CSV table of C-alpha atoms in Angstrom, one decimal:
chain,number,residue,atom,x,y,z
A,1,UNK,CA,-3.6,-20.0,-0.5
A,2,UNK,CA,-4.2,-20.9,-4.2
A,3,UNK,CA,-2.3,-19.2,-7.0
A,4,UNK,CA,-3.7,-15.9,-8.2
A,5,UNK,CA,-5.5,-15.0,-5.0
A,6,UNK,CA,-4.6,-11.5,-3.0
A,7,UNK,CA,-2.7,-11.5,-0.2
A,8,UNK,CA,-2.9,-8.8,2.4
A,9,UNK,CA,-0.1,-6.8,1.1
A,10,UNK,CA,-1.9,-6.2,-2.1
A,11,UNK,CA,0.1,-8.7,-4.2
A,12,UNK,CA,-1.4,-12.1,-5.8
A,13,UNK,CA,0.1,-15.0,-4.4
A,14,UNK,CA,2.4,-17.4,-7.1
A,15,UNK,CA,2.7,-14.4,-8.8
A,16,UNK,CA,5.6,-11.4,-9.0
A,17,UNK,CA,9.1,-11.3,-8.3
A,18,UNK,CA,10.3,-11.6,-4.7
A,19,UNK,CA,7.4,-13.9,-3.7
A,20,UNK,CA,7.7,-16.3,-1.2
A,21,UNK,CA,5.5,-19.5,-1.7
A,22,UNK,CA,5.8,-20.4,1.9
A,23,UNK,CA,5.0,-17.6,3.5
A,24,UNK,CA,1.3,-17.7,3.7
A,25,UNK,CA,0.2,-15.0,6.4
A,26,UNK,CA,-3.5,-15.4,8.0
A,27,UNK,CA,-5.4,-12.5,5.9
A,28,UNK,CA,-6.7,-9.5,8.3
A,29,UNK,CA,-10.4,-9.8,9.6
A,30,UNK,CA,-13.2,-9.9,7.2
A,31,UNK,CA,-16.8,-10.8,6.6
A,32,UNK,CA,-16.1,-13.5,4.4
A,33,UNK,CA,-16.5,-11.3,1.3
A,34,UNK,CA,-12.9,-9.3,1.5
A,35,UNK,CA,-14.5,-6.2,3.9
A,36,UNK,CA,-12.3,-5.0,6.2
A,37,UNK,CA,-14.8,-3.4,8.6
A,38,UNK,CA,-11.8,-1.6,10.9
A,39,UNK,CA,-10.9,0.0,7.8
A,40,UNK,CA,-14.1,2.1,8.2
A,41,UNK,CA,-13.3,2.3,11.3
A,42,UNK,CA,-10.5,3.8,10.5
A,43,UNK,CA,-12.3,6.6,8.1
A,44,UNK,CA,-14.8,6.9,11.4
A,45,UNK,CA,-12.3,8.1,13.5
A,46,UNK,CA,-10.7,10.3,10.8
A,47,UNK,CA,-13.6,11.7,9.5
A,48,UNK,CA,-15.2,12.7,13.7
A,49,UNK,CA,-11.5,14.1,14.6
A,50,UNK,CA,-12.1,16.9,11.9
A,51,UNK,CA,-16.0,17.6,12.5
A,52,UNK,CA,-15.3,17.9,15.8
A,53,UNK,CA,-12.2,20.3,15.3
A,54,UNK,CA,-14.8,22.6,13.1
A,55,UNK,CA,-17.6,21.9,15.6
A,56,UNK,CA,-15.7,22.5,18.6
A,57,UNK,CA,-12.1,23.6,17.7
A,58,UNK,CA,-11.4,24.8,21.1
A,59,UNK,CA,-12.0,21.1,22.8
A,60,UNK,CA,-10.4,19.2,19.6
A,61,UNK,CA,-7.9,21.6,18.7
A,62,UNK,CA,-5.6,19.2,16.5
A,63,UNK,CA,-8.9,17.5,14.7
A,64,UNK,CA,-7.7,18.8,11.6
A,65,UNK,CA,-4.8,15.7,11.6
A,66,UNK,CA,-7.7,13.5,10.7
A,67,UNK,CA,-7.3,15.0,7.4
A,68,UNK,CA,-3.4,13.3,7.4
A,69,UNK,CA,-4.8,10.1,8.5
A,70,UNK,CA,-7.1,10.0,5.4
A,71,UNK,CA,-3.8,10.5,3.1
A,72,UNK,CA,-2.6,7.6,4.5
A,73,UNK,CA,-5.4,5.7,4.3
A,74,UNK,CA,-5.8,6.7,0.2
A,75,UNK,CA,-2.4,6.2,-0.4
A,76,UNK,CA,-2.8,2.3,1.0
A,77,UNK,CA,-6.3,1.5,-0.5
A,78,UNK,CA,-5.5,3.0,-3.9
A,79,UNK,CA,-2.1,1.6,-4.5
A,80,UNK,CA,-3.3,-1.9,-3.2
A,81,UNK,CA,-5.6,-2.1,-6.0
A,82,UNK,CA,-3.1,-0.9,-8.7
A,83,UNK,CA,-0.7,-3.4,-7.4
A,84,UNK,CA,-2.7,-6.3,-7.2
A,85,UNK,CA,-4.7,-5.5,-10.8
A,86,UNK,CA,-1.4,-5.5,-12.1
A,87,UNK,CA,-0.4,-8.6,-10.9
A,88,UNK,CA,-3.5,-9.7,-12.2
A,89,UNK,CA,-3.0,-8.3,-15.8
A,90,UNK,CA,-5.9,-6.5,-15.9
A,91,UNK,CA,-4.9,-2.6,-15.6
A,92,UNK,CA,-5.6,-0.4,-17.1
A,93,UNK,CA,-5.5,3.6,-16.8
A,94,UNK,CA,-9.0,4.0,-17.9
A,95,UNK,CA,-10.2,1.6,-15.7
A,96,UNK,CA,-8.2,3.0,-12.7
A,97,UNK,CA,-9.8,6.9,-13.5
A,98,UNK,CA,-13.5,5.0,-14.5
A,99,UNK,CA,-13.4,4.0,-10.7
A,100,UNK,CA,-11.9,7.0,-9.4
A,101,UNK,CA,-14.9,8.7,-10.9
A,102,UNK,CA,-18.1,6.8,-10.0
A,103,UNK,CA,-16.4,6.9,-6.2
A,104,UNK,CA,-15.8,10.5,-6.2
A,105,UNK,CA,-17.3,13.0,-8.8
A,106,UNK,CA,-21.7,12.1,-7.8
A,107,UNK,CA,-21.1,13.2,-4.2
A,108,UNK,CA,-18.6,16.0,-5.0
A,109,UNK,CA,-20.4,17.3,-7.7
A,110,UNK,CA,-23.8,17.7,-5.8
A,111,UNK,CA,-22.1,19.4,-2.8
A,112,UNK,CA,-20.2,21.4,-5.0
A,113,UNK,CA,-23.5,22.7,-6.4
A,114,UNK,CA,-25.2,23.2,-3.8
A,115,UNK,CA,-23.0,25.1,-1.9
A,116,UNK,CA,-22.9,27.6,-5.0
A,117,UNK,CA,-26.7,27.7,-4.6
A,118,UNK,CA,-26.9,28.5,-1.1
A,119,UNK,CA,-24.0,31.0,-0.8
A,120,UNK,CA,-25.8,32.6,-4.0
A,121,UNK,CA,-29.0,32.8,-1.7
A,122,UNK,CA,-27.5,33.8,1.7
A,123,UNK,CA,-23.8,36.0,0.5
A,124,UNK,CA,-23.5,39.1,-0.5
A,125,UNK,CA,-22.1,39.3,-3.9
A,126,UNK,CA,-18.2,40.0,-3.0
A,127,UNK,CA,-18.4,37.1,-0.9
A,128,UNK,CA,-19.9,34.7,-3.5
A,129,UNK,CA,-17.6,35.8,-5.9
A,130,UNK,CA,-15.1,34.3,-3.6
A,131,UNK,CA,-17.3,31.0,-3.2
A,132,UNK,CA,-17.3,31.2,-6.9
A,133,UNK,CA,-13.1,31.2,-8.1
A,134,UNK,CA,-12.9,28.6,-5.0
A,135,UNK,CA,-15.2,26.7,-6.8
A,136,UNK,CA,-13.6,27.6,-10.3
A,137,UNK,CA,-10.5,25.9,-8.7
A,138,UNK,CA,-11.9,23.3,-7.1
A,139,UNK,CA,-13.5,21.5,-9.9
A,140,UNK,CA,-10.3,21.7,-11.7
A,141,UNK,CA,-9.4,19.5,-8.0
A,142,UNK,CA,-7.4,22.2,-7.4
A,143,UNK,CA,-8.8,23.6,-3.8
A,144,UNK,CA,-5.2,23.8,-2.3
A,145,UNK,CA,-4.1,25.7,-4.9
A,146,UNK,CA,-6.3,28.6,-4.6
A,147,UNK,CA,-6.1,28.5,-0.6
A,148,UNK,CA,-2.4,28.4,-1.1
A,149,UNK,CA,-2.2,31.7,-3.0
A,150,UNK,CA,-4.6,33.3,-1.3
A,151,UNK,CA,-4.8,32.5,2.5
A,152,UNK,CA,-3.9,30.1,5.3
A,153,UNK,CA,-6.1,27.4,6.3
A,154,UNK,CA,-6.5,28.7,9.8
A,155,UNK,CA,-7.0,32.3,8.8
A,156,UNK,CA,-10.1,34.5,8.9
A,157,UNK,CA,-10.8,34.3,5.1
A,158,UNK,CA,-10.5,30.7,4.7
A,159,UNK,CA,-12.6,30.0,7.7
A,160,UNK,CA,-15.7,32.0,6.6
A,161,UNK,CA,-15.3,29.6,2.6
A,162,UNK,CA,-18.1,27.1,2.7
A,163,UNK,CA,-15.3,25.1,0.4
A,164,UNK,CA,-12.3,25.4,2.3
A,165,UNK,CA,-12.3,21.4,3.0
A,166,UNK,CA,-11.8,21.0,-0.6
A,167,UNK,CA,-8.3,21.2,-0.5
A,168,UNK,CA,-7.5,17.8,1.0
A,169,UNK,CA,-9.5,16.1,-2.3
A,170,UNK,CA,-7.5,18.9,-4.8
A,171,UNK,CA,-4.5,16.9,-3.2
A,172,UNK,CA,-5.4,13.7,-3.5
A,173,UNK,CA,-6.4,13.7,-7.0
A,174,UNK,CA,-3.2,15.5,-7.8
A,175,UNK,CA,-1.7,12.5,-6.1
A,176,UNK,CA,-3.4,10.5,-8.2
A,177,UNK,CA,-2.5,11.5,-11.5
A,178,UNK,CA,1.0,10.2,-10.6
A,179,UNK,CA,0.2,7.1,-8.6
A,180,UNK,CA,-0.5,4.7,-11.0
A,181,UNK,CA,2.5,5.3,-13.3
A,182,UNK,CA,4.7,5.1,-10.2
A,183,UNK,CA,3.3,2.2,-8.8
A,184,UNK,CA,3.5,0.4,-12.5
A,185,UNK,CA,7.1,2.0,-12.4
A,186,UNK,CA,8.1,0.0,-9.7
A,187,UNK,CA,6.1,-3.0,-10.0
A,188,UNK,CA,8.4,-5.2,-11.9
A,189,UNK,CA,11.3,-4.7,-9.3
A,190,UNK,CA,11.3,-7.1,-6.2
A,191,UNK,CA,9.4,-6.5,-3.2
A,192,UNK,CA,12.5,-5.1,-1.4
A,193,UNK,CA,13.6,-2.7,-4.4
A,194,UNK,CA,10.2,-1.3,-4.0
A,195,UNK,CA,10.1,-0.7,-0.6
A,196,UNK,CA,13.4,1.0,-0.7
A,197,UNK,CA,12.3,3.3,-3.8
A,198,UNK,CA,9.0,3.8,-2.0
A,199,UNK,CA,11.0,4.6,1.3
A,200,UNK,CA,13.4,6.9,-0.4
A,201,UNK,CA,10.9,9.0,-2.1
A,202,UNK,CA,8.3,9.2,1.1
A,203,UNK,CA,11.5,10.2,2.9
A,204,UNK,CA,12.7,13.1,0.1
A,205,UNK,CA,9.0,14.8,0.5
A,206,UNK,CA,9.4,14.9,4.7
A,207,UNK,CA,12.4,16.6,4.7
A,208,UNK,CA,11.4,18.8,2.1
A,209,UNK,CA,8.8,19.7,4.3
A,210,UNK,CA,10.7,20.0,7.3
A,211,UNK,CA,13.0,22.5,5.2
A,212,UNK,CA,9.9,24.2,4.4
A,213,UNK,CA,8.8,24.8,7.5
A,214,UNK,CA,12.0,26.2,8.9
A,215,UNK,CA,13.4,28.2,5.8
A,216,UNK,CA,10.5,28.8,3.6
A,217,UNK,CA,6.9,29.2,4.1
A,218,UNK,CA,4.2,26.9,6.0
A,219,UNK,CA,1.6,27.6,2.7
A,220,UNK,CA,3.9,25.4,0.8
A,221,UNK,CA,4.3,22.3,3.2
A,222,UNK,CA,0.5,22.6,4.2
A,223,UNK,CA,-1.1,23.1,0.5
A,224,UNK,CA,1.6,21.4,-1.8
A,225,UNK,CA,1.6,18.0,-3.1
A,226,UNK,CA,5.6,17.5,-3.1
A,227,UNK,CA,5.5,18.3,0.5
A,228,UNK,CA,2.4,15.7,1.4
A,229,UNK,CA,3.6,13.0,-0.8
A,230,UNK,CA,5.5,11.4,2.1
A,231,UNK,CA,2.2,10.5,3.7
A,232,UNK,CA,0.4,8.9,0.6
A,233,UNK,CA,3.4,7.3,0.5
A,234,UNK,CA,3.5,5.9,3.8
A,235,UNK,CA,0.1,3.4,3.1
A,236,UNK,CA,2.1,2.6,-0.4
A,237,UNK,CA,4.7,1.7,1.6
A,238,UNK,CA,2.3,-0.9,3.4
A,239,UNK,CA,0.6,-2.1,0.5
A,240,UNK,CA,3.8,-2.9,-0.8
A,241,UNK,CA,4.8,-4.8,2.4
A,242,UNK,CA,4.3,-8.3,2.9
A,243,UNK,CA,1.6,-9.9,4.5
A,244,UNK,CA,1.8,-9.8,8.7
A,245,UNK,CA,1.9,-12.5,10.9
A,246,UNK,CA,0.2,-12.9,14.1
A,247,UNK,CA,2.5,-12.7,17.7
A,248,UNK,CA,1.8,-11.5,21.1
A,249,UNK,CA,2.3,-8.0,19.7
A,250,UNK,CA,-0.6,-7.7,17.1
A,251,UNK,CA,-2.9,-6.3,19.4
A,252,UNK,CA,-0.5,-4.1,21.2
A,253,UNK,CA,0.1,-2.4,18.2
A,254,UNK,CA,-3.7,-1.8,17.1
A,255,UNK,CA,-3.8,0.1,20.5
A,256,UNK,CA,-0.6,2.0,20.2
A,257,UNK,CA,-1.9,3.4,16.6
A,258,UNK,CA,-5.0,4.4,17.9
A,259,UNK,CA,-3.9,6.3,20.4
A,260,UNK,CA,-0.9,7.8,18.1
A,261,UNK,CA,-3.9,8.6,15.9
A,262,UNK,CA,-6.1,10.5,19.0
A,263,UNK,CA,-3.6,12.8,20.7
A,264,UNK,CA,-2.6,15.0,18.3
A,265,UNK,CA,-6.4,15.3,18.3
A,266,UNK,CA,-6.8,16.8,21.3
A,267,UNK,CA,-3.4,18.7,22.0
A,268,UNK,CA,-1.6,19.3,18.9
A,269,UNK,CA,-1.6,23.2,18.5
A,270,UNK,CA,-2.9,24.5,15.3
A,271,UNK,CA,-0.7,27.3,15.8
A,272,UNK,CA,2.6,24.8,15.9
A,273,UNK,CA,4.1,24.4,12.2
A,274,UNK,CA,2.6,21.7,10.4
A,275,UNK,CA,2.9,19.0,8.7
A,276,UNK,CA,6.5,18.0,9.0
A,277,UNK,CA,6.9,15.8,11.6
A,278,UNK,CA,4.1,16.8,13.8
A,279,UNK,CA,2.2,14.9,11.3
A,280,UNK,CA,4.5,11.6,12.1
A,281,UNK,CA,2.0,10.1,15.4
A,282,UNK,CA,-1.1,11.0,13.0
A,283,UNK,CA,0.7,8.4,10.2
A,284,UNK,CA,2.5,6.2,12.2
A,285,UNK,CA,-1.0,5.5,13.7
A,286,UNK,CA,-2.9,5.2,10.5
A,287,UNK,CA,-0.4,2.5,9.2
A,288,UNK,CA,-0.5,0.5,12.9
A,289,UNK,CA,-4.3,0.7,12.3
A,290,UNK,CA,-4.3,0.1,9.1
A,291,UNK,CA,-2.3,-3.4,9.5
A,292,UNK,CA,-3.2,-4.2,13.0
A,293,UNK,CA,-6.0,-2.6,14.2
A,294,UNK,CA,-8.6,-5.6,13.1
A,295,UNK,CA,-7.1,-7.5,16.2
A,296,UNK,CA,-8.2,-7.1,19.9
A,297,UNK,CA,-10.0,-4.5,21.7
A,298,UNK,CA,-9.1,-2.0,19.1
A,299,UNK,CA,-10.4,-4.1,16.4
A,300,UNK,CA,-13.8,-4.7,18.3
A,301,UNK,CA,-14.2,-0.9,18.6
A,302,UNK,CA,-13.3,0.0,15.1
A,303,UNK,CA,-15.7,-3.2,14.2
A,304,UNK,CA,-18.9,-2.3,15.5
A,305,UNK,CA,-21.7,-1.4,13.9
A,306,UNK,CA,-22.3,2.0,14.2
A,307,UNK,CA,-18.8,2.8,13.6
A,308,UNK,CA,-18.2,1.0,10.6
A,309,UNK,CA,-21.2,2.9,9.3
A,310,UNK,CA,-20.1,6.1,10.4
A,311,UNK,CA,-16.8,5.4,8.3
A,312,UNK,CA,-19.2,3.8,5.1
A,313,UNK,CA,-20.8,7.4,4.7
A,314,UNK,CA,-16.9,9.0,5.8
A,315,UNK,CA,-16.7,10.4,2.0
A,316,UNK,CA,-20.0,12.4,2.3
A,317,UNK,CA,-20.1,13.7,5.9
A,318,UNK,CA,-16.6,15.1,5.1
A,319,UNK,CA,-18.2,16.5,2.2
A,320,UNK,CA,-21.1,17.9,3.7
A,321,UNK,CA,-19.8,18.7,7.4
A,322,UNK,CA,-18.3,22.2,6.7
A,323,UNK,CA,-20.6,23.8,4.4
A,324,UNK,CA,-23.6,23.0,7.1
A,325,UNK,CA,-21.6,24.2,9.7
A,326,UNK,CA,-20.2,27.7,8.4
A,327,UNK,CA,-24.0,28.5,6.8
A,328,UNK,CA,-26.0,27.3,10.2
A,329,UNK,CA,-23.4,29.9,12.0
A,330,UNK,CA,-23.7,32.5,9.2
A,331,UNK,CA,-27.5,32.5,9.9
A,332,UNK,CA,-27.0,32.7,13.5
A,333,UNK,CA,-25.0,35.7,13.7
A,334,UNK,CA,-21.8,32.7,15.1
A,335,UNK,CA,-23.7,33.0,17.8
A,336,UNK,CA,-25.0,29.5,17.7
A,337,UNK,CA,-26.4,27.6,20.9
A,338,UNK,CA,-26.7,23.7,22.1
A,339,UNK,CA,-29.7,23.3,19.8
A,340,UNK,CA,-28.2,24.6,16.9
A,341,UNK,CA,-24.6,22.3,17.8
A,342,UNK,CA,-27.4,19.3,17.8
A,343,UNK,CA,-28.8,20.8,14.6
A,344,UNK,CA,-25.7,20.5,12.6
A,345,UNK,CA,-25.0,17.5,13.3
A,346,UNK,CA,-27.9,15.7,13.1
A,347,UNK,CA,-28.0,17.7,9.3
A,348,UNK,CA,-24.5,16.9,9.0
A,349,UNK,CA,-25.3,12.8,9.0
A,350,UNK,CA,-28.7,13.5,7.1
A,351,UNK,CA,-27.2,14.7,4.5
A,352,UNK,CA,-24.1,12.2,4.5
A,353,UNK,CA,-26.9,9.3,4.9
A,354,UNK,CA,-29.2,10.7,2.2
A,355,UNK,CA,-26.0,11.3,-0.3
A,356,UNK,CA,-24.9,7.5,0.2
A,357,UNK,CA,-27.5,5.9,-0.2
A,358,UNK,CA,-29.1,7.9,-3.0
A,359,UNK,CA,-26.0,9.3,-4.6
A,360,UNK,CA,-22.9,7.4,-4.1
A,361,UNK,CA,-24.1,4.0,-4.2
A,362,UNK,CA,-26.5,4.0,-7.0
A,363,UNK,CA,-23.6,5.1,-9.0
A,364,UNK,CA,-21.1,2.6,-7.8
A,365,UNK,CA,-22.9,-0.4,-8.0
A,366,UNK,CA,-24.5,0.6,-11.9
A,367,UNK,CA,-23.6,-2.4,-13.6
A,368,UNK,CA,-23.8,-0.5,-17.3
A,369,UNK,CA,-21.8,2.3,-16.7
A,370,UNK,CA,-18.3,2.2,-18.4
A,371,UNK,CA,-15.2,4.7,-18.4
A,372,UNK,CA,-16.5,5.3,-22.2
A,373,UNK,CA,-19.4,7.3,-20.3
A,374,UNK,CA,-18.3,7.7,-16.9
A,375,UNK,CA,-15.0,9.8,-17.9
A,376,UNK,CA,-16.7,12.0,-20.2
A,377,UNK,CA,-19.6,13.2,-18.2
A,378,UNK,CA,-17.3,14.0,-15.5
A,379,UNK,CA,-15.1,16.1,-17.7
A,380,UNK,CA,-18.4,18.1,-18.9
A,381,UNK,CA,-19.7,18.1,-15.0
A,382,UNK,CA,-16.7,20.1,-14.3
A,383,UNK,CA,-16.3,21.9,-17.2
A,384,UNK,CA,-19.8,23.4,-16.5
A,385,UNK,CA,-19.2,23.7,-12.9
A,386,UNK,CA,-16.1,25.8,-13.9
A,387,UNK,CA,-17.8,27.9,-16.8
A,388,UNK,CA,-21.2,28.9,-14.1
A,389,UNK,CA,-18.4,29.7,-11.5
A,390,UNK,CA,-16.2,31.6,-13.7
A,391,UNK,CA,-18.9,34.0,-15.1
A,392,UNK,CA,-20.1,35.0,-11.4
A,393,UNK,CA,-16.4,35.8,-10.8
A,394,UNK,CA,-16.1,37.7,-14.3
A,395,UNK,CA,-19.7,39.9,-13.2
A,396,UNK,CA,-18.1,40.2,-9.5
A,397,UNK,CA,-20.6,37.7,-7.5
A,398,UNK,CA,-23.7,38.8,-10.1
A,399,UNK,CA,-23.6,42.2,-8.7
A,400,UNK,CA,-26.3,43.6,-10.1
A,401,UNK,CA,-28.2,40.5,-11.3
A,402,UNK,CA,-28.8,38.4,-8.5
A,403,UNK,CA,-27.9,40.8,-5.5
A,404,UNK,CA,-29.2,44.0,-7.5
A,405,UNK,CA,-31.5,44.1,-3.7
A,406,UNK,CA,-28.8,43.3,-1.1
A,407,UNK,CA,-25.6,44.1,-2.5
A,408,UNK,CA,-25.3,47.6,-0.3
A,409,UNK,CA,-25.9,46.0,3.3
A,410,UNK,CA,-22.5,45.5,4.9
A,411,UNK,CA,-23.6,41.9,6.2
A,412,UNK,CA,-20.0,41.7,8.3
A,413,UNK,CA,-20.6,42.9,11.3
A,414,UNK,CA,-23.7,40.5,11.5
A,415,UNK,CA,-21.1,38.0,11.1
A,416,UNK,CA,-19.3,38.5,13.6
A,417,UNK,CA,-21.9,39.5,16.1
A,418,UNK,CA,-21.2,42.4,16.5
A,419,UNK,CA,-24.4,44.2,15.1
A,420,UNK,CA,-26.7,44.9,18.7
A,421,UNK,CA,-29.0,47.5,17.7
A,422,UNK,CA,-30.4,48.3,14.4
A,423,UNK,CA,-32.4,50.6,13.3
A,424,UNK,CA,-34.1,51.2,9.5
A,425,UNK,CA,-35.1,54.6,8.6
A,426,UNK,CA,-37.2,55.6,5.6
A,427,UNK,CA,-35.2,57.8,3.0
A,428,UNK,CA,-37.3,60.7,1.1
A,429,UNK,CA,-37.1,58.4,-1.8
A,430,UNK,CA,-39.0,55.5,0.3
A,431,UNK,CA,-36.0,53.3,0.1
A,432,UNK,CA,-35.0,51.8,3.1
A,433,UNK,CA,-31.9,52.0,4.8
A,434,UNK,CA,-30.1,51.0,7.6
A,435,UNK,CA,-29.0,53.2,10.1
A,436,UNK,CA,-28.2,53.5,13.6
């Protein structure tokens, strides 16, 4: 391997202290251009486990762990990139946040949008209000914030908020404003040192979430940052590691993490506390993947075509997944059927498709874009995604200017199906009104 190339690990070969010339490990599959297709994979499997946990939560009950297995998987990608641009000498923070941007902010920022739209079309005005300071929060990436003071993820409230998935990204850009001093922190200590500091820290945030969960409050360890570092932490970890070898185990391993990463899937309870170390099969398989699931069986089924392109538009479908689903349900009194389960989904991917190819990819691959640009317009994106939201919670959901028809029907017993026979009579005035 010559000098200056990177290694699996994320470091540059001849380069940084603790490197060992002669250990040259065989680099994980690829196409020949550094694509790790299983890595999609990966984001495939992550991304299904939680659309099928808000498409069918009965049947995948513990879906919602896919959300762990994309900290992991963050935490890895993100801090193998830092690593190895530093090794490189070219880092820099504005470069780091340019690319952060152009992956995240075009898809987030049309979702974001639209879901204001919609639930301004379809909601009544106290419950766009509350679409509204979700919103206020969430492009501040601060979605777990709000949902942490003001309801649980599993409760009633939170599960009728078209933005309720938000909170994972509110994380991991939290997460991020940290990472790359940390990782530059550590970067000039051997490959051991780091592994232990690395180690350390990821170990500090588990048990403070284990003390969470048993003393204090299960808001905290779900929403918090300090209690989710450990799993970011975990795929820093394996950046940080050295390159693998191959053995008679490689391929053993890809199949132990993926099925580490599918039972808690299908029965972990979403009543059981969580994270803590109910999270630890959902991690520990995400790392085995992560570094051995390219061999084998495993690696042909995380390899193949369609599901490498399920986890290519991973970013979107996540996006667009749970706003289709809660407004297809809303409209069909949650009384949806097996057309309307085919209907979201086949929306669901349309949308995640459309967004990719249109949206995400056109930004990522424009040539003339520069943090100088990029960083800016993302800061004024938000700021007037945050000004719109926060004057439609300052008027209570528009009351009065875009309700001033609707605001006095009591849509929630059509929500819940419970509304069977209504009647409208005809007030002296001419004004209809409902009535039974």
């Amino acid at each position: 391997m010559p000098p200056g190339s990177v290694v699996p690990g994320g470091w540059v070969a001849g380069r940084g202290p603790g490197h060992d010339p002669a250990m040259k490990p065989p680099p994980p599959a690829t196409d020949g251009n550094g694509y790790q297709p299983h890595i999609d994979g990966i984001r495939a499997i992550a991304v299904s486990a939680v659309f099928f946990h808000h498409l069918f939560p009965r049947f995948c009950v513990g879906g919602f762990t896919g959300v762990d297995v994309f900290l992991v998987i963050s935490g890895f990608l993100i801090s193998r990139g830092i690593f190895a641009d530093h090794d490189a000498g070219t880092f820099t923070l504005s470069s780091f946040y340019h690319r952060r941007a152009k992956r995240i902010v075009p898809a987030f920022t049309l979702v974001l949008v639209s879901v204001l739209l919609a639930s301004a079309l379809l909601f009544s005005h106290a419950q766009f209000a509350t679409v509204a300071k979700t919103a206020l929060y969430s492009s501040a990436f601060s979605a777990n914030i709000y949902f942490f003071l003001n309801s649980g993820y599993f409760s009633p409230a939170a599960q009728e908020n078209p933005l309720l998935h938000l909170w994972s990204l509110g994380l991991e850009e939290q997460f991020y404003l940290f990472l790359p001093m940390f990782c530059l922190w550590i970067s000039g200590r051997s490959r051991t040192r780091r592994v232990v500091i690395l180690g350390a820290a990821g170990m500090g945030s588990l048990m403070l979430a284990v003390w969470q969960l048993r003393y204090g409050s299960i808001q905290y360890a779900f929403f918090l940052l300090p209690h989710r570092a450990w799993e970011f932490l975990a795929g820093v970890v394996l950046a940080a590691l050295p390159g693998r070898g191959e053995n008679r185990f490689t391929r053993i391993l890809g199949g132990v993490g993926l099925i580490l990463v599918l039972l808690p899937c299908l029965l972990l309870d979403k009543n059981a506390s969580f994270p803590g170390v109910r999270a630890l099969p959902s991690v520990t398989g995400a790392l085995l993947l992560l570094r051995y699931g390219d061999a084998g069986v495993t690696g042909r089924l995380l390899c193949l075509g369609p599901v490498a392109a399920l986890g290519k538009m991973s970013y979107s479908l996540y996006l667009w997944h749970w706003p289709v689903i809660l407004f297809w349900r809303y409209l069909t009194f949650d009384q949806p059927g097996p057309a309307d389960y085919a209907g979201m989904v086949v929306l669901s991917l349309l949308l995640a498709r459309g967004t990719l190819l249109f949206v995400e990819d056109p930004v990522r691959r424009h040539a003339r874009l520069r943090p100088s640009i990029t960083l800016p317009a993302s800061a004024l994106l938000f700021l007037g995604i945050g000004a719109f939201s926060w004057a439609i919670v300052a008027t209570d959901g528009g009351i009065g200017i875009l309700h001033r028809n609707l605001d006095g029907f009591d849509h929630g017993g059509a929500w819940e199906g419970e509304i069977k026979d209504l009647q409208i009579t005809v007030s002296p005035a001419g004004t209809p009104s409902p009535g039974a």
